[in-house]
């Protein structure tokens, strides 16, 4: 790669891994405190640590890693290097995001931003926390400008209608991010900052939560699609195979453009003040957004079989033996894929209107997102880091780091199975999420939670060890591994695949249909949130 591009991408990735270390430390302390193993020193609160954990990992690690990864891939596939303007935008975005992240982290450390990573009203932080969050989002828009600019430059220079598959996926992932963040930006700028600065003394809680979840659900597909880009384009190359179908892959991504956003109210199925008919509309759309993930499962399994058969596998399942099980670049994302089977099934349970009433606000939900985000997406990012960091730093993945990487994946997976498994089960026994204590006293139900709490604490320790090992390996690959060349693995499509229809890259069509879907799914609920708020009741007016 171009050295200047590499430095830019590595800057993003380095911050991601610092966030991983700090966020994991907060996670460890918090799980041990919650499960009664330790008491927190120096007046640090459970909710404060929980906020630090969520913000640093769910918002910091993910956003920085994804931007570093996508920028590197876009530079590679669209002309070999970033244009000077794109690179400049990349740096401006990086610094704006980093000032924001530091500001928000500082507010949390000072206990002035203890509002959890979802930060909607009525929990209130100091303005510095919200300004930090706003800068993180605005910075990420500027960084995204680099991706879009590079894409436009390439299209103009080549005149081609279809971009390379990785670049297409990067553009879709970022489009979803931009459209989603409009909601949270409106919430922060129009509601939270004026309220927290004391310019207005009341806030419309329902509107704030609705705007947050307009952002909060597509956010999960921003995390997921970066991982899917690696599954579709990178993994087939690592296993010596080909992309099953370029058109199918693009269609899955195009469906995510349509369906990622107009589903946010499935996080608010128990929300008073929203009409249940609109909740049902979001439930239907949520069931539809499952379809591109099922297409992905089919497509990725197909590319595994292709790889095995290209290597001469015989019989119905002979290809399984041919997969490179000892290569961490494959093994870590593969574990992520397997965990997405129960993780996705849990999502469907959450999204089922009636079942949601059983699992909502219990640890079941926390179990769900530790499987989907912290395992499926994050293990894929780790798998990517093992080749992306040495590719950028001009170094190589040594056999020892590869072996340690497998150990890291096992630590992470065992930790997550213990913790997330226990969370799912104890959630069904009624243990609430996001609470440092319960008011049930010595009731037998609380005693029935005890064994699961022990499992959670054990899982948390494994995860912390896994996180520390990952951070050490990431920085070793950045600064100390032997010098050499590492490839950016990009697979070709199978020769006999159908041609990809150009319509899949007609952005105005997909974004246009999305705009209509958003209008249908959100106009009435947002109008209701504004109009039907009980007049004058504190916390339920627009300002
Ligand atoms: Fe979710 C809550 C519904 C996917 C993350 N979700 C959350 C929260 C987070 C989150 C962070 O409807 C908590 C927010 C908070 O703090 O309150 N989720 C879904 C549904 C899906 C889904 C329907 N979620 C994700 C992904 C996430 C994520 C992905 C992060 C990356 N989720 C919900 C709902 C709630 C929720 C409700 C709110 C609950 C409440 O009441 O609060 C779907 O997209 C899932 C579809 C996925 C599949 C799996 C396909 C399998 C694949 C693997 C293939 C494997 C291969 C290997 C090829 C159907 C693609 C083969 C080899 C083998 C051996 C098997």
Coordinates of C-alpha atoms and ligand atoms in Angstrom, one line a residue:
X1 CA 0.0 0.0 0.0
X2 CA 0.9 3.6 -0.3
X3 CA 2.8 4.6 2.8
X4 CA 0.8 7.7 3.6
X5 CA -2.5 5.7 3.2
X6 CA -1.1 3.0 5.4
X7 CA -0.3 5.5 8.1
X8 CA -3.8 6.9 8.0
X9 CA -5.5 3.5 8.2
X10 CA -3.2 2.4 11.0
X11 CA -4.0 5.5 13.0
X12 CA -7.7 4.4 13.0
X13 CA -6.8 0.9 13.9
X14 CA -4.5 1.8 16.7
X15 CA -7.2 3.9 18.4
X16 CA -9.6 0.9 17.9
X17 CA -7.3 -1.3 19.9
X18 CA -6.6 1.2 22.6
X19 CA -10.4 1.4 23.0
X20 CA -10.6 -2.4 23.1
X21 CA -8.1 -2.5 26.0
X22 CA -9.8 0.3 28.0
X23 CA -13.3 -1.0 27.2
X24 CA -12.4 -4.6 28.1
X25 CA -10.9 -3.4 31.5
X26 CA -14.2 -1.6 32.3
X27 CA -16.1 -4.8 31.2
X28 CA -14.0 -7.0 33.5
X29 CA -14.5 -4.8 36.6
X30 CA -18.1 -4.3 35.8
X31 CA -18.9 -8.0 35.4
X32 CA -17.0 -8.9 38.6
X33 CA -18.8 -6.1 40.5
X34 CA -22.2 -7.0 39.2
X35 CA -21.8 -10.7 40.1
X36 CA -20.7 -9.8 43.6
X37 CA -17.0 -10.9 43.3
X38 CA -15.5 -7.4 44.0
X39 CA -16.5 -4.0 45.3
X40 CA -15.5 -1.1 43.1
X41 CA -12.8 1.2 44.7
X42 CA -12.6 5.1 44.8
X43 CA -16.3 5.7 44.4
X44 CA -16.5 4.4 40.8
X45 CA -20.0 3.4 40.0
X46 CA -21.4 0.4 38.2
X47 CA -23.3 2.6 35.7
X48 CA -20.2 4.7 35.1
X49 CA -18.2 1.6 34.2
X50 CA -21.0 0.2 32.1
X51 CA -21.1 3.5 30.1
X52 CA -17.4 3.4 29.6
X53 CA -17.6 -0.2 28.5
X54 CA -20.4 0.4 26.0
X55 CA -19.1 3.7 24.6
X56 CA -15.5 2.5 24.2
X57 CA -16.4 -0.9 22.6
X58 CA -19.7 -0.5 20.9
X59 CA -19.0 3.0 19.5
X60 CA -15.2 3.5 19.7
X61 CA -13.6 0.1 18.8
X62 CA -16.2 -0.6 16.0
X63 CA -16.3 2.8 14.3
X64 CA -12.5 3.3 14.2
X65 CA -11.8 -0.3 13.1
X66 CA -14.4 -0.2 10.4
X67 CA -13.2 3.1 9.0
X68 CA -9.6 1.9 9.0
X69 CA -10.6 -1.3 7.3
X70 CA -12.9 0.2 4.7
X71 CA -10.5 3.0 3.8
X72 CA -7.7 0.5 3.3
X73 CA -9.9 -1.7 1.1
X74 CA -11.2 1.3 -0.9
X75 CA -7.6 2.5 -1.5
X76 CA -6.6 -0.9 -2.6
X77 CA -9.5 -1.6 -5.0
X78 CA -10.2 1.8 -6.4
X79 CA -6.9 2.8 -8.0
X80 CA -4.3 1.5 -5.6
X81 CA -4.0 4.7 -3.5
X82 CA -6.2 7.4 -2.0
X83 CA -6.4 10.8 -3.8
X84 CA -4.7 13.6 -1.9
X85 CA -8.1 15.1 -1.0
X86 CA -9.5 11.8 0.2
X87 CA -6.5 11.3 2.4
X88 CA -6.8 14.8 3.8
X89 CA -10.4 14.2 4.6
X90 CA -9.4 10.9 6.3
X91 CA -7.1 12.8 8.6
X92 CA -9.5 15.6 9.4
X93 CA -12.2 13.0 10.2
X94 CA -9.8 11.1 12.4
X95 CA -8.8 14.1 14.5
X96 CA -12.4 15.4 14.8
X97 CA -13.5 11.9 15.9
X98 CA -10.6 11.6 18.3
X99 CA -11.2 14.9 20.0
X100 CA -14.8 13.8 20.4
X101 CA -13.9 10.4 21.8
X102 CA -11.5 11.9 24.3
X103 CA -14.0 14.5 25.4
X104 CA -16.8 11.9 25.9
X105 CA -14.4 9.5 27.7
X106 CA -13.2 12.3 30.0
X107 CA -16.9 13.2 30.9
X108 CA -17.5 9.5 31.7
X109 CA -14.4 9.3 33.9
X110 CA -15.5 12.4 35.7
X111 CA -18.9 10.7 36.3
X112 CA -20.5 13.5 34.2
X113 CA -21.5 11.2 31.3
X114 CA -23.0 8.2 33.2
X115 CA -25.9 7.8 30.7
X116 CA -25.0 4.3 29.2
X117 CA -24.0 3.9 25.6
X118 CA -27.6 4.5 24.4
X119 CA -27.5 7.9 26.0
X120 CA -31.2 8.9 25.3
X121 CA -33.2 11.0 27.8
X122 CA -34.1 11.1 30.6
X123 CA -30.6 10.2 31.8
X124 CA -28.7 13.4 31.5
X125 CA -25.0 14.0 30.9
X126 CA -22.9 17.2 30.9
X127 CA -22.7 19.0 27.6
X128 CA -19.1 17.8 27.1
X129 CA -20.4 14.2 26.8
X130 CA -22.9 15.1 24.1
X131 CA -20.5 17.4 22.3
X132 CA -17.9 14.6 22.3
X133 CA -20.5 12.3 20.8
X134 CA -21.5 14.9 18.2
X135 CA -17.8 15.3 17.2
X136 CA -17.4 11.5 16.9
X137 CA -20.4 11.4 14.5
X138 CA -19.4 14.5 12.5
X139 CA -15.8 13.3 12.3
X140 CA -17.0 10.0 11.0
X141 CA -19.0 11.8 8.3
X142 CA -15.8 13.6 7.2
X143 CA -13.9 10.2 7.1
X144 CA -16.8 8.8 5.1
X145 CA -16.3 11.7 2.7
X146 CA -12.9 10.1 1.9
X147 CA -14.6 6.9 0.9
X148 CA -17.3 8.5 -1.3
X149 CA -14.7 10.9 -2.9
X150 CA -12.4 8.0 -3.8
X151 CA -15.3 6.1 -5.3
X152 CA -16.5 9.1 -7.4
X153 CA -12.9 9.7 -8.6
X154 CA -12.5 6.1 -9.6
X155 CA -15.9 6.0 -11.4
X156 CA -15.0 9.2 -13.4
X157 CA -11.6 8.0 -14.2
X158 CA -12.6 4.5 -15.4
X159 CA -16.2 5.2 -16.7
X160 CA -17.2 1.8 -15.3
X161 CA -20.7 1.1 -14.2
X162 CA -19.9 -1.5 -11.6
X163 CA -17.2 -1.0 -9.0
X164 CA -15.2 -3.8 -7.5
X165 CA -17.2 -5.8 -5.0
X166 CA -15.3 -4.7 -1.9
X167 CA -15.7 -1.0 -2.8
X168 CA -19.4 -1.5 -3.5
X169 CA -19.7 -3.0 0.0
X170 CA -17.8 -0.2 1.6
X171 CA -20.0 2.4 0.0
X172 CA -23.2 0.6 1.1
X173 CA -21.9 0.2 4.7
X174 CA -21.1 3.8 4.8
X175 CA -24.3 4.9 3.2
X176 CA -26.2 3.1 6.0
X177 CA -24.0 4.8 8.6
X178 CA -24.7 8.3 7.2
X179 CA -28.4 7.8 6.9
X180 CA -28.6 6.3 10.4
X181 CA -26.5 8.9 12.1
X182 CA -28.9 11.7 10.9
X183 CA -31.3 10.5 13.6
X184 CA -28.8 10.6 16.5
X185 CA -27.3 13.9 15.3
X186 CA -30.8 15.4 15.4
X187 CA -31.4 14.1 18.9
X188 CA -28.0 15.3 20.2
X189 CA -28.1 18.8 18.6
X190 CA -31.8 19.6 18.8
X191 CA -32.7 17.9 22.1
X192 CA -29.8 16.7 24.3
X193 CA -27.3 19.6 24.1
X194 CA -29.9 22.4 24.7
X195 CA -31.4 20.4 27.6
X196 CA -28.0 19.6 29.1
X197 CA -26.7 23.1 28.7
X198 CA -29.8 24.4 30.6
X199 CA -31.2 26.4 27.7
X200 CA -34.4 24.5 28.0
X201 CA -35.6 22.7 31.1
X202 CA -37.6 19.9 29.7
X203 CA -37.2 17.2 27.1
X204 CA -39.4 14.9 25.0
X205 CA -38.2 11.5 26.3
X206 CA -40.2 9.5 23.8
X207 CA -38.9 11.5 20.8
X208 CA -35.4 11.2 22.1
X209 CA -35.7 7.4 22.4
X210 CA -37.3 7.2 19.0
X211 CA -34.6 9.2 17.3
X212 CA -32.0 7.2 19.1
X213 CA -33.4 3.9 17.9
X214 CA -33.8 5.2 14.4
X215 CA -30.0 5.3 14.6
X216 CA -29.4 2.4 17.0
X217 CA -30.6 -0.4 14.8
X218 CA -29.0 0.4 11.5
X219 CA -25.9 0.9 13.7
X220 CA -25.8 -2.8 14.2
X221 CA -25.8 -3.4 10.4
X222 CA -23.0 -0.9 10.1
X223 CA -21.0 -3.3 12.4
X224 CA -22.3 -6.4 10.6
X225 CA -21.7 -5.3 7.0
X226 CA -18.1 -4.5 7.6
X227 CA -17.8 -8.1 8.8
X228 CA -19.9 -9.4 5.8
X229 CA -17.5 -7.6 3.4
X230 CA -14.7 -9.7 4.8
X231 CA -16.8 -12.8 4.7
X232 CA -17.8 -12.3 1.0
X233 CA -14.6 -11.0 -0.5
X234 CA -11.7 -11.8 1.8
X235 CA -12.5 -15.2 3.3
X236 CA -12.9 -17.0 -0.1
X237 CA -9.4 -15.9 -1.1
X238 CA -7.9 -17.0 2.3
X239 CA -9.4 -20.4 1.9
X240 CA -8.3 -20.7 -1.7
X241 CA -11.7 -20.3 -3.3
X242 CA -13.9 -17.8 -5.1
X243 CA -16.9 -15.6 -4.5
X244 CA -20.0 -17.7 -4.9
X245 CA -21.9 -15.0 -6.8
X246 CA -21.1 -11.3 -7.2
X247 CA -24.7 -10.5 -8.0
X248 CA -26.1 -12.3 -4.9
X249 CA -23.6 -10.6 -2.7
X250 CA -24.6 -7.2 -4.0
X251 CA -28.2 -7.9 -3.8
X252 CA -27.8 -8.9 -0.1
X253 CA -26.1 -5.5 0.5
X254 CA -28.7 -3.6 -1.5
X255 CA -31.5 -5.2 0.6
X256 CA -29.6 -4.0 3.7
X257 CA -29.8 -0.4 2.3
X258 CA -33.6 -0.8 2.1
X259 CA -34.3 -2.6 5.4
X260 CA -31.6 -1.6 7.9
X261 CA -33.3 1.7 8.9
X262 CA -37.1 1.4 9.0
X263 CA -37.0 -1.2 11.8
X264 CA -35.8 0.7 14.9
X265 CA -39.0 0.6 16.7
X266 CA -38.5 -3.1 17.4
X267 CA -36.3 -1.8 20.3
X268 CA -39.4 0.0 21.6
X269 CA -42.0 -2.7 21.4
X270 CA -42.8 -2.1 25.1
X271 CA -42.7 1.7 24.8
X272 CA -45.8 3.4 26.0
X273 CA -46.9 6.3 23.7
X274 CA -46.2 4.5 20.3
X275 CA -49.1 3.0 18.5
X276 CA -49.0 -0.8 18.4
X277 CA -49.9 -0.8 14.7
X278 CA -46.7 1.0 13.8
X279 CA -44.8 -1.3 16.1
X280 CA -46.2 -4.2 14.0
X281 CA -45.0 -2.5 10.8
X282 CA -41.5 -2.4 12.2
X283 CA -41.8 -6.1 13.3
X284 CA -42.7 -7.1 9.7
X285 CA -39.8 -5.1 8.2
X286 CA -37.5 -6.6 10.8
X287 CA -38.4 -10.1 9.7
X288 CA -37.6 -9.0 6.2
X289 CA -34.1 -7.8 7.1
X290 CA -33.4 -11.3 8.2
X291 CA -33.5 -12.4 4.6
X292 CA -30.2 -10.9 3.4
X293 CA -28.5 -12.6 6.3
X294 CA -30.0 -15.9 5.3
X295 CA -28.8 -15.3 1.7
X296 CA -25.3 -14.6 3.2
X297 CA -25.3 -17.9 5.2
X298 CA -26.1 -19.7 1.9
X299 CA -23.6 -17.8 -0.1
X300 CA -20.7 -18.1 2.4
X301 CA -21.3 -21.8 2.9
X302 CA -21.3 -22.1 -1.0
X303 CA -17.9 -20.4 -1.2
X304 CA -16.5 -22.9 1.4
X305 CA -17.7 -25.8 -0.7
X306 CA -16.2 -24.2 -3.9
X307 CA -12.9 -23.7 -2.1
X308 CA -12.8 -27.4 -1.0
X309 CA -13.7 -28.7 -4.4
X310 CA -11.1 -26.5 -6.1
X311 CA -8.6 -28.3 -3.9
X312 CA -9.9 -31.7 -5.0
X313 CA -12.4 -32.6 -2.2
X314 CA -14.6 -35.6 -2.9
X315 CA -18.0 -36.7 -1.5
X316 CA -20.8 -34.6 0.0
X317 CA -18.8 -33.1 2.9
X318 CA -15.2 -33.8 1.9
X319 CA -14.6 -30.0 1.4
X320 CA -15.0 -29.4 5.1
X321 CA -11.6 -31.1 5.7
X322 CA -10.0 -28.9 3.1
X323 CA -10.7 -25.6 5.0
X324 CA -7.6 -24.1 6.6
X325 CA -8.5 -24.7 10.2
X326 CA -5.1 -23.6 11.5
X327 CA -5.1 -20.3 9.8
X328 CA -6.3 -17.6 12.3
X329 CA -7.3 -15.3 9.4
X330 CA -10.0 -17.9 8.6
X331 CA -10.6 -19.5 12.0
X332 CA -11.5 -16.4 13.9
X333 CA -14.2 -15.2 11.4
X334 CA -15.4 -18.7 11.1
X335 CA -16.1 -18.9 14.8
X336 CA -17.9 -15.6 14.4
X337 CA -20.1 -17.1 11.6
X338 CA -21.0 -20.2 13.7
X339 CA -22.0 -18.0 16.7
X340 CA -24.2 -15.9 14.4
X341 CA -26.5 -18.9 14.0
X342 CA -27.7 -18.8 17.6
X343 CA -27.1 -15.0 17.7
X344 CA -29.4 -14.4 14.7
X345 CA -32.0 -16.8 16.1
X346 CA -32.0 -14.8 19.3
X347 CA -32.6 -11.7 17.2
X348 CA -35.6 -13.2 15.7
X349 CA -36.9 -14.1 19.2
X350 CA -36.3 -10.5 20.2
X351 CA -38.1 -9.2 17.2
X352 CA -41.2 -11.4 17.7
X353 CA -43.7 -9.0 19.1
X354 CA -45.1 -11.2 21.9
X355 CA -41.8 -13.0 22.8
X356 CA -40.2 -9.5 23.2
X357 CA -42.3 -9.0 26.3
X358 CA -40.5 -11.9 27.9
X359 CA -37.0 -11.0 27.0
X360 CA -37.0 -7.2 26.9
X361 CA -34.8 -5.5 29.5
X362 CA -33.5 -8.8 30.7
X363 CA -30.0 -10.2 30.4
X364 CA -31.2 -12.2 27.4
X365 CA -30.7 -9.0 25.3
X366 CA -27.2 -8.5 26.6
X367 CA -26.5 -12.2 25.7
X368 CA -27.9 -11.5 22.2
X369 CA -25.6 -8.6 21.5
X370 CA -22.5 -10.2 23.0
X371 CA -23.0 -13.0 20.5
X372 CA -23.8 -10.8 17.5
X373 CA -21.7 -7.8 18.0
X374 CA -19.0 -9.0 20.4
X375 CA -18.5 -12.4 18.8
X376 CA -19.7 -12.4 15.2
X377 CA -18.6 -8.9 14.2
X378 CA -15.7 -8.5 16.6
X379 CA -14.1 -11.9 16.0
X380 CA -14.3 -11.1 12.2
X381 CA -12.5 -7.8 12.9
X382 CA -9.8 -9.7 14.8
X383 CA -9.5 -12.1 12.0
X384 CA -9.1 -9.2 9.6
X385 CA -6.5 -7.5 11.9
X386 CA -4.2 -10.5 11.6
X387 CA -3.6 -9.7 7.9
X388 CA -4.7 -6.0 7.6
X389 CA -2.2 -4.7 10.3
X390 CA 0.9 -6.4 8.8
X391 CA -0.3 -5.4 5.3
X392 CA -0.4 -1.8 6.4
X393 CA 2.7 -1.8 8.6
X394 CA 4.9 -3.7 6.0
X395 CA 5.3 -6.7 8.3
X396 CA 4.3 -10.3 8.3
X397 CA 2.1 -12.6 10.4
X398 CA 4.6 -15.1 11.9
X399 CA 3.6 -18.7 12.6
X400 CA 3.9 -17.9 16.4
X401 CA 1.5 -15.0 16.1
X402 CA -0.8 -17.2 14.1
X403 CA -0.8 -19.8 16.8
X404 CA -1.3 -17.2 19.6
X405 CA -4.1 -15.8 17.4
X406 CA -5.8 -19.3 17.6
X407 CA -5.4 -19.3 21.4
X408 CA -6.8 -15.7 21.4
X409 CA -9.9 -16.9 19.4
X410 CA -10.4 -19.8 21.7
X411 CA -10.2 -17.6 24.9
X412 CA -12.6 -15.2 23.4
X413 CA -15.0 -17.9 22.2
X414 CA -15.0 -19.8 25.5
X415 CA -15.4 -16.6 27.4
X416 CA -18.3 -15.5 25.3
X417 CA -20.0 -18.9 25.4
X418 CA -19.9 -18.9 29.2
X419 CA -20.9 -15.3 29.6
X420 CA -23.4 -15.0 26.8
X421 CA -24.9 -18.4 27.3
X422 CA -25.4 -17.7 31.0
X423 CA -26.9 -14.3 30.1
X424 CA -29.5 -15.9 27.8
X425 CA -30.5 -18.4 30.4
X426 CA -30.7 -16.2 33.4
X427 CA -32.5 -13.6 31.2
X428 CA -35.2 -16.1 30.7
X429 CA -35.3 -16.5 34.5
X430 CA -36.0 -12.8 34.8
X431 CA -32.7 -11.3 35.7
X432 CA -32.9 -7.6 34.5
X433 CA -30.3 -5.9 32.5
X434 CA -28.5 -2.7 33.4
X435 CA -28.9 -2.8 37.1
X436 CA -26.2 -3.0 39.8
X437 CA -28.7 -4.5 42.2
X438 CA -32.2 -5.9 42.3
X439 CA -34.9 -5.2 44.7
X440 CA -35.9 -8.8 45.1
X441 CA -33.8 -9.3 48.3
X442 CA -33.4 -13.0 49.2
X443 CA -36.3 -14.2 47.1
X444 CA -35.6 -17.7 45.8
X445 CA -35.7 -16.3 42.2
X446 CA -32.6 -14.3 43.0
X447 CA -30.9 -17.4 44.4
X448 CA -31.7 -19.3 41.2
X449 CA -29.6 -16.7 39.3
X450 CA -26.5 -17.4 41.3
X451 CA -24.9 -20.2 39.3
X452 CA -25.4 -18.2 36.1
X453 CA -23.7 -15.2 37.7
X454 CA -20.7 -17.3 38.5
X455 CA -20.6 -18.4 34.8
X456 CA -20.8 -14.8 33.7
X457 CA -17.9 -13.8 35.9
X458 CA -15.8 -16.7 34.7
X459 CA -16.6 -15.8 31.1
X460 CA -15.7 -12.2 31.8
X461 CA -12.2 -13.3 33.0
X462 CA -11.6 -15.4 29.9
X463 CA -12.7 -12.4 27.7
X464 CA -10.4 -10.0 29.4
X465 CA -7.4 -12.3 28.9
X466 CA -8.5 -12.7 25.3
X467 CA -8.7 -8.9 24.9
X468 CA -5.3 -8.3 26.4
X469 CA -3.7 -10.9 24.2
X470 CA -5.4 -9.4 21.1
X471 CA -4.1 -5.9 22.0
X472 CA -0.6 -7.2 22.5
X473 CA -0.7 -9.1 19.1
X474 CA -2.2 -6.1 17.3
X475 CA 0.6 -3.7 18.5
X476 CA 3.3 -6.4 17.9
X477 CA 2.0 -6.7 14.3
X478 CA 2.0 -2.9 14.0
X479 CA 5.5 -2.2 15.3
X480 CA 7.6 -5.2 16.0
X481 CA 6.8 -8.2 13.7
X482 CA 9.4 -9.1 11.1
X483 CA 9.4 -6.8 8.0
X484 CA 8.0 -8.2 4.8
X485 CA 5.1 -8.1 2.4
X486 CA 1.6 -9.2 3.3
X487 CA -1.3 -9.4 0.8
X488 CA -4.7 -7.8 1.0
X489 CA -6.7 -10.9 0.2
X490 CA -9.4 -10.3 -2.4
X491 CA -11.2 -13.2 -4.1
X492 CA -12.4 -13.4 -7.7
X493 CA -15.9 -14.5 -8.6
X494 CA -16.5 -18.0 -10.0
X495 CA -16.1 -18.0 -13.8
X496 CA -19.6 -19.3 -14.6
X497 CA -21.4 -16.7 -12.4
X498 CA -24.2 -14.7 -14.0
X499 CA -23.4 -11.1 -14.9
X500 CA -24.2 -8.6 -12.2
X501 CA -27.1 -6.3 -13.1
X502 CA -26.0 -2.7 -13.2
X503 CA -29.2 -1.7 -11.4
X504 CA -27.6 -3.0 -8.1
X505 CA -25.3 0.0 -8.2
X506 CA -27.9 2.6 -9.1
X507 CA -27.8 4.4 -5.8
X508 CA -30.6 6.8 -6.5
X509 CA -33.0 3.9 -6.8
X510 CA -32.0 2.2 -3.6
X511 CA -31.8 5.3 -1.5
X512 CA -35.0 6.6 -3.1
X513 CA -36.9 3.5 -2.0
X514 CA -35.3 3.6 1.4
X515 CA -36.5 7.2 1.8
X516 CA -40.1 6.1 1.0
X517 CA -39.8 3.2 3.5
X518 CA -38.5 5.6 6.2
X519 CA -41.3 8.0 5.6
X520 CA -43.8 5.2 5.9
X521 CA -42.3 3.6 9.0
X522 CA -41.4 6.8 10.9
X523 CA -43.7 9.8 9.9
X524 CA -46.6 8.8 12.1
X525 CA -44.7 7.5 15.1
X526 CA -42.5 10.7 15.2
X527 CA -45.6 13.0 14.7
X528 CA -47.3 11.1 17.5
X529 CA -44.2 11.4 19.7
X530 CA -44.3 15.2 19.2
X531 CA -48.1 15.8 19.2
X532 CA -49.5 13.3 21.7
X533 CA -47.0 14.0 24.5
X534 CA -49.0 14.7 27.6
X535 CA -49.1 18.5 27.6
X536 CA -46.8 20.1 30.1
X537 CA -45.8 16.9 31.9
X538 CA -42.1 17.1 32.7
X539 CA -40.0 15.2 30.3
X540 CA -42.7 14.8 27.7
X541 CA -42.5 18.0 25.7
X542 CA -40.4 18.6 22.7
X543 CA -37.9 20.8 24.4
Ligands
LIG1 FE1 -30.1 -7.4 17.5 C1 -31.2 -5.8 20.4 C2 -33.3 -8.1 16.6 C3 -29.0 -8.8 14.5 C4 -27.0 -6.1 18.0 N1 -29.2 -6.2 18.9 C5 -29.9 -5.6 20.0 C6 -28.9 -4.9 20.8 C7 -27.7 -4.9 20.1 C8 -28.0 -5.7 18.9 C9 -26.5 -4.2 20.4 O1 -36.1 -7.1 17.5 C10 -29.2 -4.2 22.1 C11 -29.5 -2.7 22.0 C12 -29.7 -2.2 23.4 O2 -28.7 -1.9 24.1 O3 -30.9 -2.2 23.9 N2 -31.0 -8.3 15.9 C13 -32.3 -8.5 15.8 C14 -32.6 -9.2 14.5 C15 -31.4 -9.5 14.0 C16 -30.4 -8.9 14.8 C17 -33.9 -9.7 14.0 N3 -28.3 -7.5 16.5 C18 -28.1 -8.1 15.3 C19 -26.8 -7.9 14.9 C20 -26.2 -7.1 15.9 C21 -27.2 -6.9 16.9 C22 -26.1 -8.4 13.6 C23 -24.8 -6.6 16.0 C24 -23.8 -6.8 15.2 N4 -31.9 -7.0 18.4 C25 -33.1 -7.4 17.8 C26 -34.2 -6.8 18.7 C27 -33.6 -6.1 19.7 C28 -32.1 -6.3 19.5 C29 -35.6 -6.9 18.5 C30 -34.3 -5.4 20.8 C31 -34.6 -6.2 22.0 C32 -35.2 -5.5 23.1 O4 -36.3 -5.8 23.5 O5 -34.5 -4.6 23.7 C33 -31.1 -10.1 12.6 O6 -30.4 -9.3 11.8 C34 -30.4 -11.4 12.7 C35 -30.4 -12.2 11.4 C36 -29.3 -13.2 11.4 C37 -29.5 -14.5 11.1 C38 -28.3 -15.4 11.2 C39 -27.7 -15.8 9.8 C40 -26.5 -16.7 10.0 C41 -25.3 -16.4 9.3 C42 -24.1 -17.3 9.7 C43 -23.8 -18.2 8.6 C44 -22.8 -19.2 9.1 C45 -22.0 -19.9 8.3 C46 -21.1 -20.9 8.9 C47 -21.9 -19.7 6.8 C48 -30.8 -15.1 10.7 C49 -25.2 -15.4 8.3 C50 -21.7 -22.2 8.6 C51 -21.2 -23.2 9.5 C52 -21.9 -23.9 10.5 C53 -21.3 -25.0 11.2 C54 -23.2 -23.4 10.9

